Structure formats: C-alpha cells, structure tokens
Coordinates of C-alpha atoms in Angstrom, one line a residue:
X1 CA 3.5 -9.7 -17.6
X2 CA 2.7 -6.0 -15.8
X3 CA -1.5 -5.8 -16.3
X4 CA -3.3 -2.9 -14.7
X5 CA -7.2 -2.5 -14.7
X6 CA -9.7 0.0 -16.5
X7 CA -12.2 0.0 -14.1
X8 CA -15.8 1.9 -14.2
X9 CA -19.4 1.3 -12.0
X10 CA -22.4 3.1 -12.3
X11 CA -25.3 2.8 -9.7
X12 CA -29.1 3.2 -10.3
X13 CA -30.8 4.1 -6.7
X14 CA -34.0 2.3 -6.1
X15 CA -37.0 4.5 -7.1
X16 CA -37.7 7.1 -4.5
X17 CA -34.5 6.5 -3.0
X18 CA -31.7 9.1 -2.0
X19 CA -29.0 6.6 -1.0
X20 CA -28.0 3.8 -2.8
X21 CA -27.7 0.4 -0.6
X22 CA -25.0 -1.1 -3.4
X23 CA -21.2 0.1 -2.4
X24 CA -18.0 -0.3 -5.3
X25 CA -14.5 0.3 -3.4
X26 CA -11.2 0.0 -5.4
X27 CA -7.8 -1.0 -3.6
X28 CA -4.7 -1.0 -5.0
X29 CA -2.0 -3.1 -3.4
X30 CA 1.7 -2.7 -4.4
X31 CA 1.2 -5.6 -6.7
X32 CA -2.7 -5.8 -7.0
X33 CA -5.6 -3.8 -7.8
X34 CA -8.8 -4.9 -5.9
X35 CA -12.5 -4.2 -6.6
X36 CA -15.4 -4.7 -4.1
X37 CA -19.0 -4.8 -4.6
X38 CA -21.2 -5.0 -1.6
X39 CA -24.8 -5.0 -1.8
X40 CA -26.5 -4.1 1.8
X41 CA -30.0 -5.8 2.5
X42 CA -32.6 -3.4 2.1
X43 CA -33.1 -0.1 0.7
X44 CA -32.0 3.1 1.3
X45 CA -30.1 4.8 4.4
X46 CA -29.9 1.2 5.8
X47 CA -28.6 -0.9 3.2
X48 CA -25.8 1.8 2.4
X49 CA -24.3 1.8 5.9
X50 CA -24.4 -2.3 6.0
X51 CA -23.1 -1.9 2.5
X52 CA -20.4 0.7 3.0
X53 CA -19.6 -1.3 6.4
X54 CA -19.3 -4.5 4.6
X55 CA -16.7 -2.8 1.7
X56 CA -14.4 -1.2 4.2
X57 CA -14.2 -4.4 6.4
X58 CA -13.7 -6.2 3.4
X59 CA -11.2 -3.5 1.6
X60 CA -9.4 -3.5 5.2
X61 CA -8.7 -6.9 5.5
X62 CA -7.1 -7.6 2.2
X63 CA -5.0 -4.7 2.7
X64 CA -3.5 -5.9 5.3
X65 CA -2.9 -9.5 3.5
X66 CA -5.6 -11.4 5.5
X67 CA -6.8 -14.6 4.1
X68 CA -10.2 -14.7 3.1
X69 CA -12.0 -16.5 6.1
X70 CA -10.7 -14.3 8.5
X71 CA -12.6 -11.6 6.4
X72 CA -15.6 -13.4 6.0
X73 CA -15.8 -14.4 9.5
X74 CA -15.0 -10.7 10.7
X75 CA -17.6 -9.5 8.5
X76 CA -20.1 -12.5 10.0
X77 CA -19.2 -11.4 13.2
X78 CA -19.9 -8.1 12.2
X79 CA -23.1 -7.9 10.0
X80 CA -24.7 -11.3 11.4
X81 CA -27.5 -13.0 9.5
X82 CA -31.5 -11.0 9.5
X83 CA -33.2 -13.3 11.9
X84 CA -36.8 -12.5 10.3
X85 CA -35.5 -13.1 6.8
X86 CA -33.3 -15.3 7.6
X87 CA -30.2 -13.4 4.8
X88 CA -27.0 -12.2 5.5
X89 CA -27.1 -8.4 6.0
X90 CA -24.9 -7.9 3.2
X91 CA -23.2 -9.8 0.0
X92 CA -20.5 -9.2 -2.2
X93 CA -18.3 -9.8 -4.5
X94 CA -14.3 -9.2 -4.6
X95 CA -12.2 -9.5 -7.7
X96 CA -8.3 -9.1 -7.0
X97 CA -5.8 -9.0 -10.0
X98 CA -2.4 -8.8 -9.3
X99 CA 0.1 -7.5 -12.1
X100 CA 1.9 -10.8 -12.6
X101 CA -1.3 -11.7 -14.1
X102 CA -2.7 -14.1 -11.6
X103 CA -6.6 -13.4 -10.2
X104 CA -8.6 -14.6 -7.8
X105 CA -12.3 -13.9 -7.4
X106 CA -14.2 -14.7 -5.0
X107 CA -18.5 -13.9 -4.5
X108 CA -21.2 -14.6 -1.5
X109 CA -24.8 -14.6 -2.5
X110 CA -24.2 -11.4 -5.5
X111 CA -24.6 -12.7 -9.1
X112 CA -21.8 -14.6 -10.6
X113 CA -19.4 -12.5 -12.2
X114 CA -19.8 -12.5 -16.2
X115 CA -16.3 -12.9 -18.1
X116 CA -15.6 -12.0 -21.4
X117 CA -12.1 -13.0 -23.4
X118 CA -11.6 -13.0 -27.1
X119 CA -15.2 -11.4 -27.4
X120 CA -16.9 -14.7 -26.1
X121 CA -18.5 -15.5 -22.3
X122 CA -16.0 -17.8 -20.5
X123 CA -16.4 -19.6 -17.0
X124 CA -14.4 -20.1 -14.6
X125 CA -14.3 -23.0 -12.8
X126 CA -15.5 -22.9 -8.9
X127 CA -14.6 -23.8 -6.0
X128 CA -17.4 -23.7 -3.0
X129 CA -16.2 -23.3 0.6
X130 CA -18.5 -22.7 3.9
X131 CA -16.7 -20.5 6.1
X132 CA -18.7 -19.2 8.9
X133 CA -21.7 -21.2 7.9
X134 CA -21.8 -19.3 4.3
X135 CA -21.5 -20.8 1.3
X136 CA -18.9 -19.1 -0.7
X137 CA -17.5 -19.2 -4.4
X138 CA -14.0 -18.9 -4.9
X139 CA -12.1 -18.9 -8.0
X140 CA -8.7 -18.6 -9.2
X141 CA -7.4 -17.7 -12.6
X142 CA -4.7 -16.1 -15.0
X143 CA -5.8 -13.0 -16.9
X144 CA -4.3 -11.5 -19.6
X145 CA -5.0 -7.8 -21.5
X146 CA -8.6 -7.2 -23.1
X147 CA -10.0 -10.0 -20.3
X148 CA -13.3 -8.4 -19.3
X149 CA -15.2 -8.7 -16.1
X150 CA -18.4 -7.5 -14.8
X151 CA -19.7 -7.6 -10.9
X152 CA -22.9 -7.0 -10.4
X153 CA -25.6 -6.4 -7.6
X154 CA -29.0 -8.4 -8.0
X155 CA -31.0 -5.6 -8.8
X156 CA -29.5 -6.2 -12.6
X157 CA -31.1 -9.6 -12.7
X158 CA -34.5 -8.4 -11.3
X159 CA -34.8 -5.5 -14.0
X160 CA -38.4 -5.8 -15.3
X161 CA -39.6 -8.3 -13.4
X162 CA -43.7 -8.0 -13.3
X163 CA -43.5 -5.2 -15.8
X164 CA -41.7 -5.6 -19.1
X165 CA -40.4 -9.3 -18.4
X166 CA -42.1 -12.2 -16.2
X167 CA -39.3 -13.1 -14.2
X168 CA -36.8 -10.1 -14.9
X169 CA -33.7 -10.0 -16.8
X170 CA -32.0 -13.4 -16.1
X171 CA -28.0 -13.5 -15.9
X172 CA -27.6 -15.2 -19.5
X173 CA -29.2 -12.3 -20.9
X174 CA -27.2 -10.1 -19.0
X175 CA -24.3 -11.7 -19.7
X176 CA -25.4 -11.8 -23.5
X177 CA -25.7 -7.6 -23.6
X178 CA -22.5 -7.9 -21.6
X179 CA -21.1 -9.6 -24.7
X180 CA -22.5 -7.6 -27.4
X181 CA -21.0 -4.4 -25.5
X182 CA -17.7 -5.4 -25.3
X183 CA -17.4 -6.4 -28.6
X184 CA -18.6 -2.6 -29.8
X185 CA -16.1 -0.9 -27.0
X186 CA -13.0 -1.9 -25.3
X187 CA -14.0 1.6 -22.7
X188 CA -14.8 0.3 -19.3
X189 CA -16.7 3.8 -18.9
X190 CA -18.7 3.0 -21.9
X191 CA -19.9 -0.8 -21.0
X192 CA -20.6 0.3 -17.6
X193 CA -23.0 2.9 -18.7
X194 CA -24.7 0.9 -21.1
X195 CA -25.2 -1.9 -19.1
X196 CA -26.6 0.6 -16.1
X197 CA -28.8 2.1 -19.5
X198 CA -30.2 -0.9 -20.5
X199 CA -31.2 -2.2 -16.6
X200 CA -32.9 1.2 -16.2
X201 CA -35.0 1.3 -19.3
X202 CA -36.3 -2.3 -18.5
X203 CA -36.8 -1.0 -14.7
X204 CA -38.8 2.1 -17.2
X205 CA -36.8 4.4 -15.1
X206 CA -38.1 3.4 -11.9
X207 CA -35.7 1.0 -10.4
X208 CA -37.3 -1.8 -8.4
X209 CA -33.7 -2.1 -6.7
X210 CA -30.5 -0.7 -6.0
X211 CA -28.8 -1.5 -9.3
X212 CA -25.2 -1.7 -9.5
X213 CA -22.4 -3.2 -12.2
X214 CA -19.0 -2.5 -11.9
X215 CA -16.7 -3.4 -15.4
X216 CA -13.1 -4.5 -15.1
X217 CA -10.6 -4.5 -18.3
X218 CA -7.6 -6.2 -18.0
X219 CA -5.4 -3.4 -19.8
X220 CA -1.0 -2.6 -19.7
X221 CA -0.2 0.0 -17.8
X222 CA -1.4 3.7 -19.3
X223 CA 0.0 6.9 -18.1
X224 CA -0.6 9.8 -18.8
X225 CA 1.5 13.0 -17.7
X226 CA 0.6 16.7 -17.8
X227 CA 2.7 19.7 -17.2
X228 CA 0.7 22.8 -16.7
X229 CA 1.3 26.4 -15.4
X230 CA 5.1 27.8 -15.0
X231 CA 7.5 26.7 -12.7
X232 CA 8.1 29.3 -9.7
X233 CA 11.3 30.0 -10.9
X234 CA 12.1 30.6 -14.4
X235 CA 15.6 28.8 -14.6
X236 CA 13.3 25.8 -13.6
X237 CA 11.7 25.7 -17.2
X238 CA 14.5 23.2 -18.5
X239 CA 14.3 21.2 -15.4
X240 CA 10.6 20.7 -15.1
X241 CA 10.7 19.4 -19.1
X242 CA 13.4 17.1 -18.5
X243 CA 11.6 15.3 -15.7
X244 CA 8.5 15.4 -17.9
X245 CA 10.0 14.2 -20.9
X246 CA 11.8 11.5 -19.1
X247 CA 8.3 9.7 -18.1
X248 CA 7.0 6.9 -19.5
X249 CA 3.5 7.4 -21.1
X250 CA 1.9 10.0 -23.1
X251 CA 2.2 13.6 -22.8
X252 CA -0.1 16.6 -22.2
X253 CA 0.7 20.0 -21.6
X254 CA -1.8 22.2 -20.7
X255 CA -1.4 26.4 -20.7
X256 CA -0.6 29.3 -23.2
X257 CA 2.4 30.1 -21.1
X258 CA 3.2 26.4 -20.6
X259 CA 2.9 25.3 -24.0
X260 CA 5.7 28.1 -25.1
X261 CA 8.0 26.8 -22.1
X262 CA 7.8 23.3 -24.0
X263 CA 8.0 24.3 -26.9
X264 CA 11.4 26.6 -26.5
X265 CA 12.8 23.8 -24.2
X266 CA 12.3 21.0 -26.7
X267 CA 13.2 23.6 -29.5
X268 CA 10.5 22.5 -31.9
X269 CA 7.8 24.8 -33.7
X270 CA 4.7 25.0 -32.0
X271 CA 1.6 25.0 -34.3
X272 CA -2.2 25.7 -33.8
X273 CA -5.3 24.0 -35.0
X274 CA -8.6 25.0 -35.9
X275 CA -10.8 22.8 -33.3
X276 CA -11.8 25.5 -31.0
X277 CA -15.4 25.9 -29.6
X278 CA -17.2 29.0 -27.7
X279 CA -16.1 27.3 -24.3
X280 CA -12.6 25.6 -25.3
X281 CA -10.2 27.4 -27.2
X282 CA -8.2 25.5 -29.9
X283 CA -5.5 22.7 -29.7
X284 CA -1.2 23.0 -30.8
X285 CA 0.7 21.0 -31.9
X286 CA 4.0 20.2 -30.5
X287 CA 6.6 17.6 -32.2
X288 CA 6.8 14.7 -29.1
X289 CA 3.9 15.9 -27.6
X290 CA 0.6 13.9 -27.7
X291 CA -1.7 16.6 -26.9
X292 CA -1.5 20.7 -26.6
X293 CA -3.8 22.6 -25.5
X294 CA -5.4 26.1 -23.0
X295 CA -4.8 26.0 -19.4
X296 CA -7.9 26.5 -17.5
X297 CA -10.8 26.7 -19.4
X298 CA -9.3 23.4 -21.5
X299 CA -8.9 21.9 -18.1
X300 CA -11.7 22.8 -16.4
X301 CA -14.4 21.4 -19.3
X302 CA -12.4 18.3 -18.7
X303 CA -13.0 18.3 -15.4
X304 CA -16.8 18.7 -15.6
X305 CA -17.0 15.7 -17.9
X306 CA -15.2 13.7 -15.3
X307 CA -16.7 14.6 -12.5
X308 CA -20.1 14.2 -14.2
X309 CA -19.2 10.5 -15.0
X310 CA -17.9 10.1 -11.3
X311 CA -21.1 11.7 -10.1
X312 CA -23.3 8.9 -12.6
X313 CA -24.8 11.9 -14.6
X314 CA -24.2 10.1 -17.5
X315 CA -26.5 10.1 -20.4
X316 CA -26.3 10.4 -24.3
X317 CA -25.3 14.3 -24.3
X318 CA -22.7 13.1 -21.9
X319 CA -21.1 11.0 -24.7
X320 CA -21.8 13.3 -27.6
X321 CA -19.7 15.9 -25.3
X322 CA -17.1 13.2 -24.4
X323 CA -17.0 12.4 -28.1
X324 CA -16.6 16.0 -29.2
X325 CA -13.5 17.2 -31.2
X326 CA -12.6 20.2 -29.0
X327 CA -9.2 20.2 -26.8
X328 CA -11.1 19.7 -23.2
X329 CA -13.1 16.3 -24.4
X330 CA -9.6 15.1 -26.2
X331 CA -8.4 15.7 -22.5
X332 CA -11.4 14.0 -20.9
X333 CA -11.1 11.1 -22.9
X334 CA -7.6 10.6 -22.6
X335 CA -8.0 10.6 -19.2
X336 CA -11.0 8.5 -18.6
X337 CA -10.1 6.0 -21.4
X338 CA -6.7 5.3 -21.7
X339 CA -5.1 6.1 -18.2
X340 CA -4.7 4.0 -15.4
X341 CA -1.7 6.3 -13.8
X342 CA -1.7 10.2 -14.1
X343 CA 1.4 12.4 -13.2
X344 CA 1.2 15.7 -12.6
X345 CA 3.9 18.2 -12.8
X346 CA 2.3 21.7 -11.6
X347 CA 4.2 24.8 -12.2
X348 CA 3.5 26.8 -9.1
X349 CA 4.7 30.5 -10.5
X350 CA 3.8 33.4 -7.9
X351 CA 6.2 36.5 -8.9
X352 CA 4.4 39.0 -11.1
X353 CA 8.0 40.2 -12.4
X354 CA 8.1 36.8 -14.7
X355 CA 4.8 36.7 -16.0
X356 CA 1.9 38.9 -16.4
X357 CA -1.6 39.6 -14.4
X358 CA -3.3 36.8 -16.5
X359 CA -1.3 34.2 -16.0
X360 CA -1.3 34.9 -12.4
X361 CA -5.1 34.7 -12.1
X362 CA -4.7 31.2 -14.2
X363 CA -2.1 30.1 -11.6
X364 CA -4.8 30.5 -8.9
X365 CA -7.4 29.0 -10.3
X366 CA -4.8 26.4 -12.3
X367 CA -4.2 25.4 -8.3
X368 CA -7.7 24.3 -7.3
X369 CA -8.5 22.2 -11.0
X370 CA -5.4 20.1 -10.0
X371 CA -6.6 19.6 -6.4
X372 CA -10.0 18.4 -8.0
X373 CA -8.7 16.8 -10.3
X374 CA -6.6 14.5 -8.5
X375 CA -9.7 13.8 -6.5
X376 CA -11.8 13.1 -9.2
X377 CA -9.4 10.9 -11.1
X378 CA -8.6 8.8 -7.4
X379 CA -12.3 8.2 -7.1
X380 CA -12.7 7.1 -11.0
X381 CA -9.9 4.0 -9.7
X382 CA -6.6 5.7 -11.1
X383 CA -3.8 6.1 -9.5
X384 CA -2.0 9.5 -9.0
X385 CA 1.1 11.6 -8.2
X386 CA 1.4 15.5 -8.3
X387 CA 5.1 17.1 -8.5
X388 CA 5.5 20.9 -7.7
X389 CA 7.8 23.4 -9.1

C-alpha cells in the first residue's frame, strides 16, 4: 500500500477577534504525512503565539523522529500549566499516517478525533498514558483509501451553547454531521467548509470561540503535472514534452503558445471547445491530455479560487465559482480536489526572435502565477516541485 492524504482546515476567529488562537501545521516525512492541531488557551494575540509555539515544537520534534514524551515533555517544559486556571496553555491533537498504511494518533485535552470508514463512525481503541503529569490518548491503527478523519478544536463542541442549544453542540452530533458530509462528498475542501458552516450558523455568526476542524482523507497518490509557457530555447520543445509525458499523473498544459508546442510534439489535432466566459477564455482538447486550456488569465482565476480557500473566504459563491464549467475552475478543482503532488514544468522563453510581444508579456506575468502558486498549493498541504526550461 502507498496512501497519501487530502487534507483541508478552516478556522472561525472568535467574535471580535483578529487572530485566531487555534494553529493547523502539516508535515510531510519521507514516509509520512503529519497534521497538527493546537488550540492556545485564550483568545486572540495570546492564544495564537502559545498555539503556533505549541505546533512548531510539536511539528519539530516529530521531524526529527522523536518519541512522543520527549515532545510532550518539551512542550510541558515549554508552555507549563495556567496556575490561576489550573490548564495547560495549550492542547492538541497530532494525527501521523505513514504511506505503508499504518497511523498513529495521538490527542491531549482537544476533542476526540471523529473517524469515518465505509460511510459509518468507527472508534478506535485507546490507550491513556501520563507523561509529564498529562493524561494523554494514544492510538494506533491501519488506514486504508476513503478512511476519513476530523480534528477539531473545542470551540466546535461549544457552538450554540446558551443561544441556540443548552449545552452546545455535543461531539455525537458533530460526529453525526461529520457523517452525513462524507457520505455527500469524498472533497476534504468541501467537509471542511461545511462543518466550519454549520459551527458558525449555530455560533449565529458570532463565534463564542476560536473554532477550528481540520479533515483528513486517506486517498492514493494524485499528481497532477502542468507545462506552461515556452521553453527558452526552441529545440527544447521535444525535450520538455518527453519529460512531461513521461510523469505519472494527469496532465495540464496551460498557454496558447504552449498548447501548440504539445500539440505538434505529440502530433495530434488540437481542438477547441465552447466553455469560455468574459474572464476565462475557452478549453482544447488534446488526445493524452486531461485538460487544455489559456495561460494566464486561465491560471490566474485558478489561482484566486485557491488562494481564497487558503485565505478561508469560503462561502456559497465560492463553490458555485469552483463548480463553474469554465477552463480556470476545471483547473482549480483539479488542483484542490484530486492532487496531493503537483509538478511544474515552466517554460522560461526570454528571446523576442522566437516568439512575439504577447507572449513575452505572458512569460512575465506567467513567472509570478507559478511562484504563487507553488505557495499557495504548499500551504493548502500539497507537495510540490517546479522544473525550468
């Protein structure tokens, strides 16, 4: 078995708020992917340094192999227990899965994780250790694809409390939503966001508390690759295309220019749809190729969508757009939903005598949507590389 992880969060600041105290860090190992969940006491500036504190010690540490009571007693050592309130400064929750298909899951004073399999809840039996006078639950497990899991800060249990519910939204109702969301989407995006939705509306849009859940699909390796712009030199063309159609994974080329170099490399008629919009021109079609479309513009409305689901401006225009039909949500989509590695093989083209004064003004701009991209896509969880040519 080779498993990766689709993994999403979304965070709801505490009302009045500008920081939020709840901090999600993904690690990947060379045979693991990690996900940590602290949630700092408090509110606000505070609780985001403890919490951000507590992730990177955490995040540290299990980088560099160490067991988990030398982490916990670091961070002890570290972030020592509120002597007025007698609570640890921060909790958290760590879920490691390593690609062999083994996990191992381990929480201090967060809500326990919710797990989903087969489209039912499923626990996982625990084992409680003290280490450094804290009681902590460890667990360890084989996963395998479409396993589900979602960490969670305790502002998701304490949504409505004293307003639309009693005693807030317990855990088995979360963990009933949970259930009903999975079952209508395998998109770790999409559960995120409606879990996050559905705290929020019972908080009435005022969160009470830093509100955090982070999803985890068990999912096979996805790659994507995309080859966009012109290789500097011209006699590169065939190069570039062998290298790209070499990879595993799907493949995206993006570019008017680029598109033609594929399509006279792979020797195959290139045709064009009728999907276009006033801010993304229309798709090709390419035999071998999963998806054809304009450079920058394409690219570029692609990138907004990510970066706005990165950023947690995510609402239901967000998903109509995602959902749209047009080449740059086909893009964003592919890239948010189905990739968990994305390879980039940039065309860096600089001599006029080749190609013409619009392509060299796409080639500029072509140069910083890659950087950003690659940024955006790291901080979403995925993993990737950039070739030049």
């Amino acid at each position: 078995m080779n498993v990766s992880i689709d993994v999403a969060w979304k965070s709801l600041n505490k009302h009045d708020e500008e920081l939020c105290g709840d901090k999600v860090e993904i690690l990947k190992t060379e045979d693991s992917d990690i996900v940590i969940l602290a949630d700092g006491m408090g509110s606000g500036v505070k609780a985001n340094i403890l919490a951000t504190m507590a992730s990177k010690i955490l995040g540290t540490m299990f980088l560099k192999g160490e067991p988990i009571e030398e982490a916990v007693d670091t961070l002890a050592s570290t972030l020592p227990v509120c002597k007025v309130r007698n609570v640890s400064y921060s909790t958290f929750s760590i879920l490691q899965i390593f690609h062999s298909g083994d996990a191992y899951l381990v929480e201090f004073d967060n809500p326990g994780c919710i797990f989903v399999r087969n489209k039912q809840l499923v626990k996982i039996p625990e084992n409680i250790r003290e280490i450094s006078g804290r009681k902590i639950r460890e667990y360890r497990f084989s996963v395998q694809p479409d396993d589900c899991f979602v960490l969670m800060s305790d502002g998701t249990i304490y949504a409505g409390v004293g307003e639309l519910l009693n005693f807030g939204w317990t855990w088995e109702s979360m963990a009933e939503y949970t259930l009903k969301c999975v079952r209508e989407t395998k998109s770790a995006a999409r559960i995120a966001a409606l879990l996050s939705q559905a705290c929020d509306d019972l908080y009435q849009q005022r969160p009470g508390d830093d509100t955090t859940v982070a999803v985890t699909r068990v999912i096979e390796r996805q790659i994507v690759n995309i080859f966009t712009g012109p290789p500097e030199k011209k006699a590169d063309d065939e190069r570039l295309m062998r290298d790209f159609m070499k990879m595993d994974g799907k493949k995206v080329v993006c570019g008017g220019t680029t598109s033609h170099i594929a399509a006279a490399c792979l020797k195959r008629d290139m045709t064009n749809n009728d999907d276009g919009t006033k801010e993304v021109p229309p798709t090709s079609n390419i035999r071998g190729l999963d998806l054809v479309t304009e450079g920058v513009l394409t690219m570029s409305y692609a990138y907004k969508l990510l970066k706005r689901f990165d950023t947690g401006d995510i609402d239901g225009d967000f998903f109509e757009a995602l959902d749209g039909g047009n080449g740059g949500a086909k893009l964003a989509r592919l890239l948010l939903e189905e990739c968990t590695e994305l390879n980039l093989f940039v065309g860096k083209a600089n001599n006029q005598a080749n190609y013409d004064e619009n392509s060299m003004f796409d080639i500029s701009i072509r140069k910083n949507l890659v950087i950003q991209l690659k940024a955006t896509m790291e901080s979403l969880g995925k993993q990737v590389t950039i070739q030049y040519y």
